[in-house]
Amino acid sequence: MFDALAFGEKLKNLAAEIDQQIAERLKAVDVIALENQYRVLTSFRKNKISDAHFSGTTGYGYDDFGREGIEAVYANCFGAESGLVRSQMISGTHAITTALFGVLRPGDELMYITGKPYDTLEGVIGLSGNSHGSLKDFGVQFRAIPLKDGRIDTETVIHSISQNTKLIGIQRSCGYDNRPSIPVSQIGEAIAAIKKVHPSILVFVDNCYGEFTETYEPGHVGADLMAGSLIKNPGGGLAKVGGYIVGREDLVSMCAERLTAPGLGKEVGPSLSELKDQYQGFFLAPHMVAQAVKGAIFTSALMERLGMETAPSWEKVRTDLIQSVTFHDPGQMTAFCQAVQMASPINAHVVPYPSPMPGYTSEVIMAAGTFIQGASLELTADGPLRPPFTLYVQGGLTFEHVKAAMMVAVNHLFENNLLDPKQLEL
């Protein structure tokens, strides 16, 4: 591959130097992956998962013990009493929406304590003017407490909670915001402090992009409810669709009745032919997530070397898959994203351009040459084309693919005179 690149030999030497630079960080990722793999194996064994669990159901989905098995596995692994793992939840946003509508009632207040939530939740909450059937439409109030110096401002949160505040929301990942992602330890500290003063408050965690990046999850440190997407971390690159909600049994039951119908709840919902992919994907997830995290570390080190600002920096401990790279101008950002698409296994011939996208307030450019549409555990790169021109790179089913794609992208910048060749001098 390198022989075909104009700056091939120099890029190859730079990649080798980056490999040496990040070697110890990669070993630490392997340690996390091994511990998480033990946890998954323990849950499979505890729930006596067999090949009989792979047989799905159709229609109403009554008596689907395969579905019940995967929900028990998720709950066990994520430190929860109960789980809801369904193909009928089409995205992380859908899973989060199901959780919020399942628990909140008219007159309640939802308080996000990690600042303004991800763009696609604006319509769900009612922050954008063109949404119908939002929480706001149903009389649910909303407030956002910004982070303080990159951390949850626990003192302000405690004093801001009113008699109407029912649910506190924590977005673990940074999303499209210029702020750090929130590690599980900090989530646990905030939950403990808040519940000491307000013991009846409920805490919900948007866990998207975070699963298996650390050795424990928000459910292990006191989160009452948690949601995410199967086509991100926990699907292991195999789950074709779906979302999950785990948490307290009574709260998960309320979410299930929102997803299906009151009185039916978890008892219905056909698993069709998805179960084997869900089980096998979850089994593979600790390893696949580790591959993506290694790719993020390499990306950060490489782009820092070339003068870009990255977050988190390569030496930092990770709590999600997201690696942001901030470019000097929109031309660099666009060209880099286009090159990532060019280095994808699917639709490599397609050239992405900034364009409007449902749920987002700015034009978005997105490279997503994935086997599963929208799968963020596979290598993608996207971001709103607005200052400070930050691209969010995430995923990668293999470390090798991420490295190859980053080298192609960097070479593309050099070929288009968007980087100074002198930056390759070691």
GROMACS .gro file of C-alpha atoms in nm:
model
  426
    1MET     CA    1   0.000   0.000   0.000
    2PHE     CA    2   0.276   0.242   0.098
    3ASP     CA    3   0.453   0.202  -0.239
    4ALA     CA    4   0.145   0.351  -0.406
    5LEU     CA    5   0.160   0.665  -0.196
    6ALA     CA    6   0.353   0.972  -0.304
    7PHE     CA    7   0.502   1.007   0.043
    8GLY     CA    8   0.502   0.631   0.102
    9GLU     CA    9   0.843   0.568   0.257
   10LYS     CA   10   0.834   0.870   0.484
   11LEU     CA   11   0.481   0.788   0.596
   12LYS     CA   12   0.584   0.430   0.663
   13ASN     CA   13   0.872   0.549   0.880
   14LEU     CA   14   0.644   0.790   1.064
   15ALA     CA   15   0.391   0.511   1.131
   16ALA     CA   16   0.668   0.291   1.271
   17GLU     CA   17   0.778   0.569   1.505
   18ILE     CA   18   0.418   0.625   1.618
   19ASP     CA   19   0.388   0.251   1.690
   20GLN     CA   20   0.686   0.270   1.926
   21GLN     CA   21   0.549   0.584   2.088
   22ILE     CA   22   0.212   0.430   2.176
   23ALA     CA   23   0.324   0.074   2.255
   24GLU     CA   24   0.263   0.095   2.631
   25ARG     CA   25  -0.080   0.248   2.584
   26LEU     CA   26  -0.178  -0.039   2.353
   27LYS     CA   27  -0.070  -0.293   2.617
   28ALA     CA   28  -0.299  -0.122   2.868
   29VAL     CA   29  -0.589  -0.157   2.623
   30ASP     CA   30  -0.522  -0.531   2.599
   31VAL     CA   31  -0.546  -0.562   2.978
   32ILE     CA   32  -0.888  -0.395   2.975
   33ALA     CA   33  -1.007  -0.618   2.689
   34LEU     CA   34  -0.905  -0.934   2.877
   35GLU     CA   35  -1.090  -0.834   3.194
   36ASN     CA   36  -1.402  -0.748   2.995
   37GLN     CA   37  -1.381  -1.079   2.810
   38TYR     CA   38  -1.381  -1.263   3.143
   39ARG     CA   39  -1.691  -1.068   3.243
   40VAL     CA   40  -1.875  -1.162   2.922
   41LEU     CA   41  -1.778  -1.528   2.951
   42THR     CA   42  -1.896  -1.535   3.312
   43SER     CA   43  -2.234  -1.395   3.211
   44PHE     CA   44  -2.277  -1.644   2.926
   45ARG     CA   45  -2.195  -1.931   3.163
   46LYS     CA   46  -2.418  -1.797   3.442
   47ASN     CA   47  -2.716  -1.777   3.207
   48LYS     CA   48  -2.645  -2.121   3.052
   49ILE     CA   49  -2.646  -1.989   2.697
   50SER     CA   50  -2.671  -2.269   2.439
   51ASP     CA   51  -2.719  -2.292   2.064
   52ALA     CA   52  -3.090  -2.336   2.131
   53HIS     CA   53  -3.097  -1.968   2.230
   54PHE     CA   54  -3.023  -1.871   1.868
   55SER     CA   55  -3.368  -1.977   1.742
   56GLY     CA   56  -3.579  -1.667   1.699
   57THR     CA   57  -3.950  -1.601   1.702
   58THR     CA   58  -4.193  -1.427   1.469
   59GLY     CA   59  -4.522  -1.245   1.509
   60TYR     CA   60  -4.587  -1.150   1.870
   61GLY     CA   61  -4.269  -1.311   1.996
   62TYR     CA   62  -4.425  -1.484   2.296
   63ASP     CA   63  -4.207  -1.722   2.502
   64ASP     CA   64  -3.886  -1.612   2.330
   65PHE     CA   65  -3.625  -1.757   2.567
   66GLY     CA   66  -3.343  -1.659   2.331
   67ARG     CA   67  -3.448  -1.295   2.366
   68GLU     CA   68  -3.474  -1.337   2.742
   69GLY     CA   69  -3.125  -1.487   2.748
   70ILE     CA   70  -2.954  -1.201   2.566
   71GLU     CA   71  -3.135  -0.951   2.789
   72ALA     CA   72  -3.010  -1.133   3.098
   73VAL     CA   73  -2.654  -1.135   2.960
   74TYR     CA   74  -2.663  -0.760   2.898
   75ALA     CA   75  -2.804  -0.692   3.244
   76ASN     CA   76  -2.541  -0.908   3.415
   77CYS     CA   77  -2.249  -0.758   3.226
   78PHE     CA   78  -2.363  -0.401   3.274
   79GLY     CA   79  -2.439  -0.421   3.646
   80ALA     CA   80  -2.818  -0.406   3.615
   81GLU     CA   81  -3.121  -0.594   3.742
   82SER     CA   82  -3.298  -0.620   3.408
   83GLY     CA   83  -3.244  -0.560   3.039
   84LEU     CA   84  -3.429  -0.479   2.720
   85VAL     CA   85  -3.239  -0.577   2.403
   86ARG     CA   86  -3.450  -0.535   2.093
   87SER     CA   87  -3.411  -0.510   1.718
   88GLN     CA   88  -3.721  -0.290   1.725
   89MET     CA   89  -3.504  -0.009   1.868
   90ILE     CA   90  -3.336   0.119   1.555
   91SER     CA   91  -3.064   0.339   1.702
   92GLY     CA   92  -2.907   0.475   2.017
   93THR     CA   93  -3.131   0.781   1.990
   94HIS     CA   94  -3.435   0.554   1.971
   95ALA     CA   95  -3.322   0.357   2.279
   96ILE     CA   96  -3.260   0.679   2.473
   97THR     CA   97  -3.598   0.817   2.363
   98THR     CA   98  -3.770   0.498   2.478
   99ALA     CA   99  -3.602   0.526   2.817
  100LEU     CA  100  -3.688   0.893   2.867
  101PHE     CA  101  -4.052   0.858   2.760
  102GLY     CA  102  -4.080   0.537   2.959
  103VAL     CA  103  -3.988   0.701   3.290
  104LEU     CA  104  -4.087   1.068   3.263
  105ARG     CA  105  -4.442   1.201   3.307
  106PRO     CA  106  -4.608   1.543   3.254
  107GLY     CA  107  -4.478   1.793   3.507
  108ASP     CA  108  -4.150   1.607   3.560
  109GLU     CA  109  -3.816   1.770   3.494
  110LEU     CA  110  -3.528   1.611   3.305
  111MET     CA  111  -3.193   1.762   3.403
  112TYR     CA  112  -2.886   1.686   3.191
  113ILE     CA  113  -2.575   1.742   3.402
  114THR     CA  114  -2.317   1.708   3.124
  115GLY     CA  115  -2.430   2.014   2.934
  116LYS     CA  116  -2.647   2.025   2.627
  117PRO     CA  117  -2.709   1.673   2.492
  118TYR     CA  118  -2.622   1.534   2.151
  119ASP     CA  119  -2.780   1.704   1.846
  120THR     CA  120  -3.022   1.422   1.765
  121LEU     CA  121  -3.182   1.452   2.110
  122GLU     CA  122  -3.283   1.814   2.056
  123GLY     CA  123  -3.599   1.708   1.876
  124VAL     CA  124  -3.671   1.441   2.137
  125ILE     CA  125  -3.649   1.690   2.423
  126GLY     CA  126  -3.814   1.974   2.235
  127LEU     CA  127  -3.517   2.209   2.200
  128SER     CA  128  -3.566   2.245   1.825
  129GLY     CA  129  -3.876   2.407   1.682
  130ASN     CA  130  -3.964   2.150   1.416
  131SER     CA  131  -4.022   1.839   1.629
  132HIS     CA  132  -4.362   1.690   1.705
  133GLY     CA  133  -4.441   1.468   2.003
  134SER     CA  134  -4.135   1.578   2.201
  135LEU     CA  135  -4.100   1.559   2.578
  136LYS     CA  136  -4.179   1.930   2.585
  137ASP     CA  137  -4.508   1.865   2.403
  138PHE     CA  138  -4.600   1.626   2.683
  139GLY     CA  139  -4.523   1.877   2.956
  140VAL     CA  140  -4.180   1.752   3.057
  141GLN     CA  141  -3.945   2.033   3.157
  142PHE     CA  142  -3.575   2.037   3.071
  143ARG     CA  143  -3.262   2.198   3.209
  144ALA     CA  144  -2.894   2.149   3.127
  145ILE     CA  145  -2.616   2.208   3.379
  146PRO     CA  146  -2.284   2.275   3.204
  147LEU     CA  147  -1.963   2.101   3.303
  148LYS     CA  148  -1.715   2.292   3.519
  149ASP     CA  149  -1.354   2.260   3.409
  150GLY     CA  150  -1.449   1.951   3.212
  151ARG     CA  151  -1.610   1.773   3.507
  152ILE     CA  152  -1.965   1.728   3.636
  153ASP     CA  153  -2.043   2.028   3.855
  154THR     CA  154  -2.189   1.821   4.138
  155GLU     CA  155  -2.236   2.110   4.379
  156THR     CA  156  -2.440   2.314   4.129
  157VAL     CA  157  -2.642   2.006   4.034
  158ILE     CA  158  -2.733   1.933   4.396
  159HIS     CA  159  -2.850   2.289   4.454
  160SER     CA  160  -3.039   2.299   4.122
  161ILE     CA  161  -3.255   1.994   4.184
  162SER     CA  162  -3.616   2.095   4.248
  163GLN     CA  163  -3.922   1.902   4.362
  164ASN     CA  164  -4.007   1.842   3.995
  165THR     CA  165  -3.667   1.702   3.901
  166LYS     CA  166  -3.721   1.333   3.846
  167LEU     CA  167  -3.444   1.220   3.615
  168ILE     CA  168  -3.083   1.328   3.582
  169GLY     CA  169  -2.923   1.261   3.246
  170ILE     CA  170  -2.553   1.196   3.191
  171GLN     CA  171  -2.409   1.176   2.840
  172ARG     CA  172  -2.091   0.973   2.877
  173SER     CA  173  -1.951   1.058   2.535
  174CYS     CA  174  -1.863   1.407   2.419
  175GLY     CA  175  -2.079   1.382   2.106
  176TYR     CA  176  -2.020   1.686   1.885
  177ASP     CA  177  -1.931   1.904   2.182
  178ASN     CA  178  -1.585   2.038   2.258
  179ARG     CA  179  -1.559   1.882   2.600
  180PRO     CA  180  -1.405   1.567   2.751
  181SER     CA  181  -1.598   1.244   2.772
  182ILE     CA  182  -1.693   1.139   3.125
  183PRO     CA  183  -1.514   0.838   3.277
  184VAL     CA  184  -1.711   0.585   3.479
  185SER     CA  185  -1.528   0.678   3.800
  186GLN     CA  186  -1.646   1.039   3.771
  187ILE     CA  187  -2.001   0.924   3.694
  188GLY     CA  188  -1.992   0.712   4.009
  189GLU     CA  189  -1.862   0.998   4.224
  190ALA     CA  190  -2.135   1.230   4.096
  191ILE     CA  191  -2.411   0.973   4.151
  192ALA     CA  192  -2.296   0.904   4.508
  193ALA     CA  193  -2.279   1.272   4.597
  194ILE     CA  194  -2.615   1.358   4.440
  195LYS     CA  195  -2.802   1.061   4.587
  196LYS     CA  196  -2.662   1.136   4.933
  197VAL     CA  197  -2.861   1.460   4.930
  198HIS     CA  198  -3.144   1.352   4.697
  199PRO     CA  199  -3.181   0.973   4.745
  200SER     CA  200  -3.499   0.944   4.535
  201ILE     CA  201  -3.354   1.107   4.223
  202LEU     CA  202  -3.316   0.878   3.921
  203VAL     CA  203  -2.997   0.877   3.712
  204PHE     CA  204  -2.995   0.786   3.343
  205VAL     CA  205  -2.672   0.739   3.145
  206ASP     CA  206  -2.644   0.761   2.768
  207ASN     CA  207  -2.376   0.494   2.733
  208CYS     CA  208  -2.328   0.515   2.355
  209TYR     CA  209  -1.965   0.463   2.245
  210GLY     CA  210  -1.859   0.374   2.600
  211GLU     CA  211  -1.928   0.003   2.646
  212PHE     CA  212  -1.619  -0.211   2.721
  213THR     CA  213  -1.372   0.081   2.696
  214GLU     CA  214  -1.325   0.052   3.073
  215THR     CA  215  -1.342  -0.251   3.302
  216TYR     CA  216  -1.679  -0.153   3.446
  217GLU     CA  217  -1.993   0.031   3.338
  218PRO     CA  218  -2.216   0.306   3.483
  219GLY     CA  219  -2.454   0.040   3.615
  220HIS     CA  220  -2.178  -0.080   3.844
  221VAL     CA  221  -2.149   0.264   4.008
  222GLY     CA  222  -2.514   0.339   4.076
  223ALA     CA  223  -2.681   0.441   3.749
  224ASP     CA  224  -3.051   0.352   3.763
  225LEU     CA  225  -3.096   0.329   3.386
  226MET     CA  226  -2.864   0.310   3.088
  227ALA     CA  227  -2.913   0.287   2.712
  228GLY     CA  228  -2.709   0.237   2.397
  229SER     CA  229  -2.698   0.105   2.043
  230LEU     CA  230  -2.623  -0.247   1.921
  231ILE     CA  231  -2.454  -0.115   1.606
  232LYS     CA  232  -2.200   0.057   1.826
  233ASN     CA  233  -1.979  -0.118   2.082
  234PRO     CA  234  -2.189  -0.404   2.224
  235GLY     CA  235  -2.294  -0.543   1.884
  236GLY     CA  236  -1.934  -0.639   1.811
  237GLY     CA  237  -1.969  -0.552   1.444
  238LEU     CA  238  -2.221  -0.834   1.386
  239ALA     CA  239  -2.554  -0.702   1.518
  240LYS     CA  240  -2.737  -0.554   1.219
  241VAL     CA  241  -2.977  -0.335   1.413
  242GLY     CA  242  -3.101  -0.275   1.764
  243GLY     CA  243  -3.070  -0.095   2.092
  244TYR     CA  244  -3.059  -0.182   2.459
  245ILE     CA  245  -3.182  -0.045   2.791
  246VAL     CA  246  -3.062  -0.189   3.122
  247GLY     CA  247  -3.122  -0.086   3.479
  248ARG     CA  248  -3.360  -0.125   3.771
  249GLU     CA  249  -3.623  -0.386   3.699
  250ASP     CA  250  -3.920  -0.154   3.756
  251LEU     CA  251  -3.774   0.115   3.531
  252VAL     CA  252  -3.689  -0.127   3.251
  253SER     CA  253  -4.046  -0.258   3.268
  254MET     CA  254  -4.176   0.097   3.222
  255CYS     CA  255  -3.948   0.140   2.921
  256ALA     CA  256  -4.069  -0.190   2.775
  257GLU     CA  257  -4.429  -0.075   2.800
  258ARG     CA  258  -4.334   0.242   2.616
  259LEU     CA  259  -4.163   0.038   2.342
  260THR     CA  260  -4.451  -0.210   2.296
  261ALA     CA  261  -4.776  -0.130   2.478
  262PRO     CA  262  -4.900  -0.092   2.835
  263GLY     CA  263  -4.978  -0.436   2.970
  264LEU     CA  264  -4.755  -0.613   2.716
  265GLY     CA  265  -4.411  -0.480   2.800
  266LYS     CA  266  -4.123  -0.727   2.771
  267GLU     CA  267  -4.349  -1.025   2.696
  268VAL     CA  268  -4.374  -0.944   2.326
  269GLY     CA  269  -4.135  -0.852   2.047
  270PRO     CA  270  -4.010  -1.110   1.796
  271SER     CA  271  -3.635  -1.163   1.771
  272LEU     CA  272  -3.666  -1.297   1.413
  273SER     CA  273  -3.320  -1.414   1.294
  274GLU     CA  274  -3.111  -1.164   1.490
  275LEU     CA  275  -3.022  -1.361   1.803
  276LYS     CA  276  -2.707  -1.540   1.688
  277ASP     CA  277  -2.555  -1.212   1.569
  278GLN     CA  278  -2.650  -1.044   1.897
  279TYR     CA  279  -2.494  -1.319   2.109
  280GLN     CA  280  -2.181  -1.361   1.900
  281GLY     CA  281  -2.139  -0.986   1.858
  282PHE     CA  282  -2.158  -0.934   2.233
  283PHE     CA  283  -1.903  -1.211   2.285
  284LEU     CA  284  -1.666  -1.039   2.039
  285ALA     CA  285  -1.734  -0.687   2.166
  286PRO     CA  286  -1.448  -0.659   2.421
  287HIS     CA  287  -1.194  -0.744   2.150
  288MET     CA  288  -1.356  -0.535   1.878
  289VAL     CA  289  -1.382  -0.232   2.106
  290ALA     CA  290  -1.014  -0.273   2.195
  291GLN     CA  291  -0.927  -0.271   1.824
  292ALA     CA  292  -1.116   0.056   1.780
  293VAL     CA  293  -0.956   0.213   2.088
  294LYS     CA  294  -0.609   0.120   1.961
  295GLY     CA  295  -0.698   0.285   1.632
  296ALA     CA  296  -0.806   0.600   1.814
  297ILE     CA  297  -0.478   0.615   2.004
  298PHE     CA  298  -0.281   0.578   1.680
  299THR     CA  299  -0.493   0.843   1.509
  300SER     CA  300  -0.440   1.087   1.794
  301ALA     CA  301  -0.062   1.038   1.801
  302LEU     CA  302  -0.031   1.065   1.423
  303MET     CA  303  -0.241   1.379   1.388
  304GLU     CA  304  -0.074   1.548   1.685
  305ARG     CA  305   0.259   1.486   1.516
  306LEU     CA  306   0.127   1.664   1.207
  307GLY     CA  307   0.021   1.971   1.403
  308MET     CA  308  -0.347   1.903   1.466
  309GLU     CA  309  -0.526   1.935   1.797
  310THR     CA  310  -0.673   1.606   1.916
  311ALA     CA  311  -0.896   1.506   2.206
  312PRO     CA  312  -0.829   1.298   2.393
  313SER     CA  313  -0.455   1.313   2.346
  314TRP     CA  314  -0.292   0.979   2.263
  315GLU     CA  315  -0.156   0.919   2.614
  316LYS     CA  316  -0.488   0.975   2.792
  317VAL     CA  317  -0.699   0.694   2.937
  318ARG     CA  318  -1.011   0.633   2.726
  319THR     CA  319  -1.376   0.608   2.826
  320ASP     CA  320  -1.530   0.591   2.477
  321LEU     CA  321  -1.442   0.538   2.110
  322ILE     CA  322  -1.456   0.902   2.006
  323GLN     CA  323  -1.137   1.060   1.878
  324SER     CA  324  -1.170   1.422   1.773
  325VAL     CA  325  -0.927   1.587   1.534
  326THR     CA  326  -0.948   1.964   1.490
  327PHE     CA  327  -0.830   2.097   1.157
  328HIS     CA  328  -0.708   2.441   1.062
  329ASP     CA  329  -0.980   2.502   0.802
  330PRO     CA  330  -1.286   2.337   0.641
  331GLY     CA  331  -1.081   2.230   0.338
  332GLN     CA  332  -0.853   2.011   0.549
  333MET     CA  333  -1.148   1.863   0.735
  334THR     CA  334  -1.340   1.785   0.416
  335ALA     CA  335  -1.040   1.632   0.237
  336PHE     CA  336  -0.949   1.414   0.535
  337CYS     CA  337  -1.306   1.285   0.564
  338GLN     CA  338  -1.321   1.211   0.192
  339ALA     CA  339  -0.998   1.013   0.216
  340VAL     CA  340  -1.133   0.803   0.505
  341GLN     CA  341  -1.426   0.714   0.278
  342MET     CA  342  -1.179   0.628   0.002
  343ALA     CA  343  -1.004   0.388   0.243
  344SER     CA  344  -1.329   0.213   0.340
  345PRO     CA  345  -1.424  -0.139   0.232
  346ILE     CA  346  -1.773  -0.032   0.123
  347ASN     CA  347  -1.859   0.260  -0.108
  348ALA     CA  348  -1.493   0.360  -0.139
  349HIS     CA  349  -1.579   0.518  -0.476
  350VAL     CA  350  -1.828   0.760  -0.314
  351VAL     CA  351  -1.712   1.114  -0.234
  352PRO     CA  352  -1.885   1.267   0.072
  353TYR     CA  353  -1.963   1.638   0.084
  354PRO     CA  354  -2.106   1.857   0.361
  355SER     CA  355  -2.485   1.851   0.354
  356PRO     CA  356  -2.789   1.896   0.580
  357MET     CA  357  -2.879   1.593   0.791
  358PRO     CA  358  -3.195   1.525   0.995
  359GLY     CA  359  -3.142   1.599   1.363
  360TYR     CA  360  -2.842   1.827   1.314
  361THR     CA  361  -2.834   2.207   1.317
  362SER     CA  362  -2.530   2.247   1.084
  363GLU     CA  363  -2.424   2.083   0.762
  364VAL     CA  364  -2.249   1.754   0.837
  365ILE     CA  365  -1.981   1.569   0.645
  366MET     CA  366  -1.967   1.197   0.705
  367ALA     CA  367  -1.742   0.914   0.590
  368ALA     CA  368  -1.914   0.584   0.658
  369GLY     CA  369  -1.804   0.302   0.432
  370THR     CA  370  -1.951   0.042   0.665
  371PHE     CA  371  -2.096  -0.305   0.618
  372ILE     CA  372  -2.389  -0.205   0.842
  373GLN     CA  373  -2.544   0.134   0.772
  374GLY     CA  374  -2.457   0.380   1.048
  375ALA     CA  375  -2.246   0.131   1.243
  376SER     CA  376  -2.015   0.342   1.458
  377LEU     CA  377  -1.806   0.047   1.574
  378GLU     CA  378  -1.688   0.029   1.215
  379LEU     CA  379  -1.455   0.309   1.108
  380THR     CA  380  -1.642   0.634   1.047
  381ALA     CA  381  -1.551   1.001   1.052
  382ASP     CA  382  -1.804   1.280   1.073
  383GLY     CA  383  -1.867   1.622   1.210
  384PRO     CA  384  -2.058   1.947   1.158
  385LEU     CA  385  -1.883   2.186   0.921
  386ARG     CA  386  -1.858   2.476   1.162
  387PRO     CA  387  -1.572   2.630   1.359
  388PRO     CA  388  -1.352   2.495   1.508
  389PHE     CA  389  -1.376   2.234   1.225
  390THR     CA  390  -1.358   1.927   1.443
  391LEU     CA  391  -1.397   1.583   1.289
  392TYR     CA  392  -1.501   1.292   1.509
  393VAL     CA  393  -1.328   0.968   1.414
  394GLN     CA  394  -1.459   0.653   1.575
  395GLY     CA  395  -1.456   0.279   1.539
  396GLY     CA  396  -1.258   0.035   1.333
  397LEU     CA  397  -1.321  -0.339   1.338
  398THR     CA  398  -0.947  -0.397   1.304
  399PHE     CA  399  -0.656  -0.186   1.420
  400GLU     CA  400  -0.492  -0.249   1.082
  401HIS     CA  401  -0.781  -0.090   0.895
  402VAL     CA  402  -0.767   0.224   1.107
  403LYS     CA  403  -0.392   0.258   1.056
  404ALA     CA  404  -0.421   0.208   0.680
  405ALA     CA  405  -0.707   0.457   0.654
  406MET     CA  406  -0.524   0.721   0.854
  407MET     CA  407  -0.216   0.687   0.633
  408VAL     CA  408  -0.429   0.719   0.318
  409ALA     CA  409  -0.599   1.026   0.465
  410VAL     CA  410  -0.273   1.195   0.561
  411ASN     CA  411  -0.127   1.122   0.219
  412HIS     CA  412  -0.437   1.274   0.059
  413LEU     CA  413  -0.379   1.596   0.254
  414PHE     CA  414  -0.020   1.612   0.132
  415GLU     CA  415  -0.117   1.541  -0.229
  416ASN     CA  416  -0.368   1.827  -0.220
  417ASN     CA  417  -0.116   2.069  -0.065
  418LEU     CA  418  -0.316   2.087   0.256
  419LEU     CA  419  -0.016   1.985   0.465
  420ASP     CA  420   0.345   2.094   0.441
  421PRO     CA  421   0.570   1.799   0.334
  422LYS     CA  422   0.832   1.925   0.579
  423GLN     CA  423   0.608   1.792   0.857
  424LEU     CA  424   0.710   1.442   0.751
  425GLU     CA  425   1.074   1.503   0.838
  426LEU     CA  426   1.154   1.296   1.143
   0.00000   0.00000   0.00000
